[in-house]
């Protein structure tokens, strides 16, 4: 594989992971958080439980995470296209190299036959 194809693969994986992380963090910020406080000590004490809602606090993270995840999917599609094109180019290059090797072998064989004939003629 070419280096550019590997770079696109690594970038797409990073974007996918970052998108998931940002989305999860946004959902965490939107969820209600509970806290409990205990006041007093001894005979008279009481505790207070709070439910803290921050609606819309993580919407930005969630939406940005979705955009980053979608861009990671697009980068993965680009990687697949590059990978398939590279394989096709490598196959064509290998076929050309094999044809070139066959011509070289044929030329070498023809030259080797001529060399043997010349050596035999010199020996006589």
XYZ file of N, CA and C in Angstrom:
372
model
N 0.833 -1.180 0.000
C 0.000 0.000 0.000
C 0.880 1.247 0.000
N 0.344 2.264 -0.605
C 1.051 3.536 -0.611
C 0.928 4.214 0.745
N 1.857 5.141 1.005
C 1.826 5.861 2.273
C 0.582 6.723 2.387
N 0.146 7.306 1.277
C -1.045 8.152 1.332
C -2.277 7.335 1.710
N -2.353 6.103 1.261
C -3.478 5.242 1.613
C -3.452 4.914 3.098
N -2.282 4.643 3.628
C -2.153 4.347 5.050
C -2.499 5.570 5.889
N -2.081 6.753 5.440
C -2.392 7.985 6.161
C -3.905 8.210 6.197
N -4.585 7.966 5.092
C -6.041 8.124 5.062
C -6.706 7.120 5.999
N -6.192 5.898 6.066
C -6.744 4.894 6.970
C -6.592 5.330 8.428
N -5.403 5.773 8.804
C -5.156 6.199 10.183
C -6.027 7.407 10.522
N -6.124 8.358 9.602
C -6.949 9.542 9.824
C -8.413 9.165 9.999
N -8.899 8.245 9.198
C -10.304 7.845 9.315
C -10.568 7.147 10.643
N -9.646 6.321 11.097
C -9.820 5.656 12.391
C -9.826 6.676 13.521
N -8.920 7.650 13.471
C -8.888 8.694 14.497
C -10.174 9.512 14.502
N -10.684 9.845 13.327
C -11.926 10.613 13.255
C -13.102 9.811 13.805
N -13.156 8.525 13.506
C -14.243 7.690 14.027
C -14.208 7.624 15.554
N -13.028 7.419 16.115
C -12.899 7.319 17.569
C -13.208 8.664 18.227
N -12.695 9.758 17.650
C -12.962 11.083 18.213
C -14.447 11.424 18.136
N -15.096 11.060 17.046
C -16.528 11.314 16.907
C -17.339 10.565 17.954
N -16.993 9.303 18.169
C -17.688 8.541 19.206
C -17.450 9.139 20.590
N -16.220 9.515 20.870
C -15.892 10.095 22.172
C -16.629 11.402 22.429
N -16.660 12.286 21.436
C -17.371 13.552 21.603
C -18.871 13.341 21.774
N -19.445 12.412 21.041
C -20.880 12.136 21.172
C -21.206 11.580 22.550
N -20.392 10.668 23.035
C -20.621 10.094 24.366
C -20.486 11.172 25.435
N -19.516 12.050 25.307
C -19.342 13.124 26.281
C -20.529 14.087 26.253
N -21.048 14.387 25.075
C -22.224 15.248 24.975
C -23.444 14.623 25.620
N -23.636 13.315 25.425
C -24.759 12.625 26.062
C -24.578 12.616 27.576
N -23.344 12.451 28.036
C -23.075 12.482 29.478
C -23.427 13.850 30.066
N -23.086 14.922 29.367
C -23.399 16.253 29.877
C -24.903 16.514 29.905
N -25.641 15.933 29.005
C -27.091 16.133 28.967
C -27.832 15.310 30.016
N -27.226 14.265 30.515
C -27.910 13.404 31.477
C -27.990 14.115 32.833
N -29.019 13.811 33.614
C -29.144 14.454 34.935
C -28.079 13.930 35.892
N -27.603 14.815 36.739
C -26.583 14.467 37.733
C -27.203 14.622 39.120
N -26.934 13.669 39.996
C -27.503 13.679 41.329
C -26.392 13.939 42.336
N -26.692 14.766 43.308
C -25.752 15.023 44.397
C -26.519 14.953 45.703
N -25.832 14.601 46.748
C -26.443 14.528 48.082
C -25.543 15.272 49.061
N -26.150 16.118 49.858
C -25.425 16.852 50.890
C -26.004 16.482 52.241
N -25.144 16.289 53.208
C -25.589 15.942 54.560
C -25.151 17.082 55.477
N -26.126 17.611 56.196
C -25.869 18.748 57.081
C -26.102 18.335 58.519
N -25.306 18.899 59.385
C -25.470 18.662 60.819
C -24.791 17.385 61.254
N -24.646 17.283 62.560
C -24.097 16.067 63.141
C -24.732 15.900 64.519
N -24.861 14.705 64.891
C -25.486 14.438 66.187
C -26.972 14.162 66.028
N -27.761 14.720 67.007
C -29.188 14.413 67.039
C -29.942 15.044 65.874
N -29.618 16.268 65.555
C -30.349 16.977 64.505
C -29.483 17.011 63.241
N -29.828 16.249 62.246
C -29.108 16.258 60.975
C -30.108 15.998 59.862
N -29.784 16.467 58.725
C -30.642 16.228 57.570
C -29.774 16.138 56.331
N -30.326 15.549 55.321
C -29.600 15.433 54.060
C -30.493 15.970 52.951
N -29.850 16.504 51.957
C -30.555 17.088 50.827
C -30.033 16.413 49.559
N -30.955 16.000 48.716
C -30.591 15.396 47.438
C -31.000 16.352 46.330
N -30.049 16.624 45.455
C -30.322 17.507 44.330
C -30.239 16.721 43.026
N -31.113 17.072 42.160
C -31.012 16.566 40.799
C -30.720 17.784 39.933
N -29.544 17.768 39.346
C -29.131 18.915 38.534
C -29.286 18.557 37.067
N -30.146 19.274 36.420
C -30.345 19.092 34.984
C -29.700 20.258 34.255
N -28.964 19.907 33.237
C -28.389 20.928 32.363
C -28.852 20.636 30.944
N -30.106 20.916 30.657
C -30.587 20.584 29.314
C -29.879 21.406 28.257
N -29.474 20.722 27.234
C -28.807 21.402 26.127
C -27.331 21.679 26.357
N -26.809 21.298 27.502
C -25.407 21.569 27.805
C -24.472 20.812 26.859
N -24.814 19.582 26.490
C -23.925 18.767 25.663
C -24.337 18.678 24.216
N -25.319 19.468 23.798
C -25.772 19.388 22.417
C -24.666 19.724 21.421
N -23.849 20.696 21.759
C -22.742 21.077 20.875
C -21.751 19.942 20.696
N -21.411 19.287 21.811
C -20.488 18.155 21.736
C -21.088 17.012 20.930
N -22.365 16.758 21.156
C -23.014 15.654 20.455
C -23.073 15.909 18.952
N -23.467 17.102 18.565
C -23.569 17.417 17.139
C -22.187 17.437 16.479
N -21.208 18.027 17.147
C -19.854 18.039 16.587
C -19.296 16.617 16.496
N -19.610 15.793 17.490
C -19.182 14.388 17.451
C -19.791 13.643 16.278
N -21.059 13.939 15.987
C -21.695 13.303 14.834
C -21.038 13.746 13.530
N -20.712 15.034 13.433
C -20.038 15.525 12.226
C -18.668 14.888 12.057
N -17.924 14.786 13.151
C -16.587 14.173 13.088
C -16.708 12.696 12.724
N -17.687 12.003 13.297
C -17.889 10.588 12.974
C -18.256 10.418 11.502
N -19.139 11.284 10.988
C -19.505 11.214 9.569
C -18.304 11.476 8.667
N -17.455 12.420 9.067
C -16.254 12.669 8.257
C -15.310 11.471 8.314
N -15.279 10.750 9.431
C -14.492 9.521 9.520
C -15.023 8.442 8.589
N -16.350 8.352 8.465
C -16.929 7.383 7.529
C -16.599 7.755 6.088
N -16.636 9.041 5.778
C -16.279 9.494 4.425
C -14.807 9.193 4.143
N -13.944 9.437 5.130
C -12.523 9.133 4.959
C -12.299 7.632 4.773
N -13.106 6.806 5.445
C -12.992 5.363 5.270
C -13.396 4.962 3.853
N -14.433 5.610 3.310
C -14.831 5.331 1.928
C -13.725 5.742 0.957
N -13.081 6.873 1.219
C -11.961 7.319 0.378
C -10.819 6.310 0.466
N -10.574 5.779 1.662
C -9.528 4.771 1.821
C -9.829 3.542 0.966
N -11.072 3.080 0.986
C -11.435 1.895 0.205
C -11.224 2.154 -1.283
N -11.620 3.335 -1.752
C -11.432 3.673 -3.169
C -9.954 3.709 -3.521
N -9.143 4.353 -2.687
C -7.695 4.404 -2.944
C -7.079 3.010 -2.915
N -7.500 2.192 -1.968
C -6.941 0.849 -1.846
C -7.264 0.006 -3.069
N -8.501 0.082 -3.537
C -8.874 -0.698 -4.719
C -8.157 -0.196 -5.966
N -7.999 1.118 -6.113
C -7.257 1.654 -7.262
C -5.790 1.261 -7.202
N -5.203 1.256 -6.013
C -3.799 0.852 -5.879
C -3.622 -0.616 -6.238
N -4.565 -1.448 -5.846
C -4.460 -2.875 -6.185
C -4.557 -3.077 -7.687
N -5.436 -2.319 -8.355
C -5.575 -2.442 -9.802
C -4.289 -1.987 -10.487
N -3.716 -0.866 -10.006
C -2.463 -0.379 -10.589
C -1.326 -1.369 -10.363
N -1.279 -1.977 -9.168
C -0.235 -2.965 -8.898
C -0.389 -4.189 -9.787
N -1.623 -4.609 -10.038
C -1.859 -5.769 -10.882
C -1.392 -5.486 -12.305
N -1.714 -4.299 -12.826
C -1.272 -3.926 -14.172
C 0.244 -3.848 -14.220
N 0.859 -3.266 -13.203
C 2.318 -3.192 -13.153
C 2.967 -4.554 -13.091
N 2.392 -5.459 -12.332
C 2.937 -6.824 -12.252
C 2.817 -7.545 -13.587
N 1.689 -7.342 -14.292
C 1.540 -7.966 -15.605
C 2.562 -7.413 -16.591
N 2.811 -6.104 -16.562
C 3.813 -5.513 -17.452
C 5.202 -6.020 -17.105
N 5.483 -6.140 -15.814
C 6.794 -6.643 -15.403
C 6.972 -8.098 -15.829
N 5.927 -8.897 -15.720
C 6.016 -10.298 -16.131
C 6.244 -10.407 -17.636
N 5.552 -9.559 -18.420
C 5.755 -9.573 -19.867
C 7.169 -9.128 -20.209
N 7.680 -8.137 -19.502
C 9.043 -7.662 -19.740
C 10.053 -8.750 -19.387
N 9.818 -9.462 -18.295
C 10.702 -10.560 -17.899
C 10.691 -11.677 -18.940
N 9.523 -11.973 -19.481
C 9.436 -13.003 -20.523
C 10.254 -12.598 -21.745
N 10.172 -11.323 -22.159
C 10.966 -10.865 -23.305
C 12.452 -10.949 -22.992
N 12.839 -10.582 -21.775
C 14.245 -10.684 -21.385
C 14.720 -12.134 -21.392
N 13.881 -13.038 -20.916
C 14.255 -14.453 -20.924
C 14.405 -14.975 -22.347
N 13.502 -14.569 -23.215
C 13.588 -15.009 -24.609
C 14.852 -14.456 -25.269
N 15.160 -13.178 -25.013
C 16.384 -12.587 -25.565
C 17.627 -13.265 -25.000
N 17.617 -13.551 -23.725
C 18.765 -14.205 -23.110
C 18.954 -15.613 -23.660
N 17.857 -16.302 -23.872
C 17.944 -17.654 -24.419
C 18.486 -17.614 -25.843
N 18.008 -16.644 -26.625
C 18.502 -16.518 -27.998
C 19.982 -16.161 -28.000
N 20.400 -15.279 -27.137
C 21.812 -14.906 -27.056
C 22.660 -16.052 -26.535
N 22.104 -16.831 -25.614
C 22.851 -17.956 -25.074
C 23.055 -19.024 -26.145
N 22.060 -19.265 -26.983
C 22.200 -20.246 -28.062
C 23.274 -19.769 -29.037
N 23.255 -18.478 -29.388
C 24.278 -17.935 -30.276
C 25.655 -18.046 -29.648
N 25.762 -17.824 -28.364
C 27.057 -17.904 -27.705
C 27.580 -19.330 -27.734
N 26.726 -20.313 -27.541
C 27.176 -21.701 -27.589
C 27.639 -22.071 -28.993
N 26.944 -21.571 -29.982
C 27.335 -21.877 -31.359
C 28.693 -21.253 -31.649
N 28.888 -20.030 -31.196
C 30.173 -19.378 -31.445
C 31.298 -20.084 -30.697
N 31.032 -20.534 -29.510
C 32.070 -21.249 -28.771
C 32.431 -22.552 -29.469
N 31.450 -23.251 -29.992
C 31.715 -24.505 -30.684
C 32.502 -24.246 -31.958
N 32.198 -23.157 -32.621
C 32.924 -22.856 -33.841
C 34.386 -22.516 -33.531
N 34.615 -21.831 -32.411
C 35.966 -21.461 -32.035
C 36.777 -22.697 -31.652
N 36.143 -23.664 -31.046
C 36.839 -24.867 -30.607
C 37.304 -25.682 -31.802
N 36.620 -25.697 -32.907
C 36.997 -26.518 -34.058
C 38.139 -26.001 -34.784
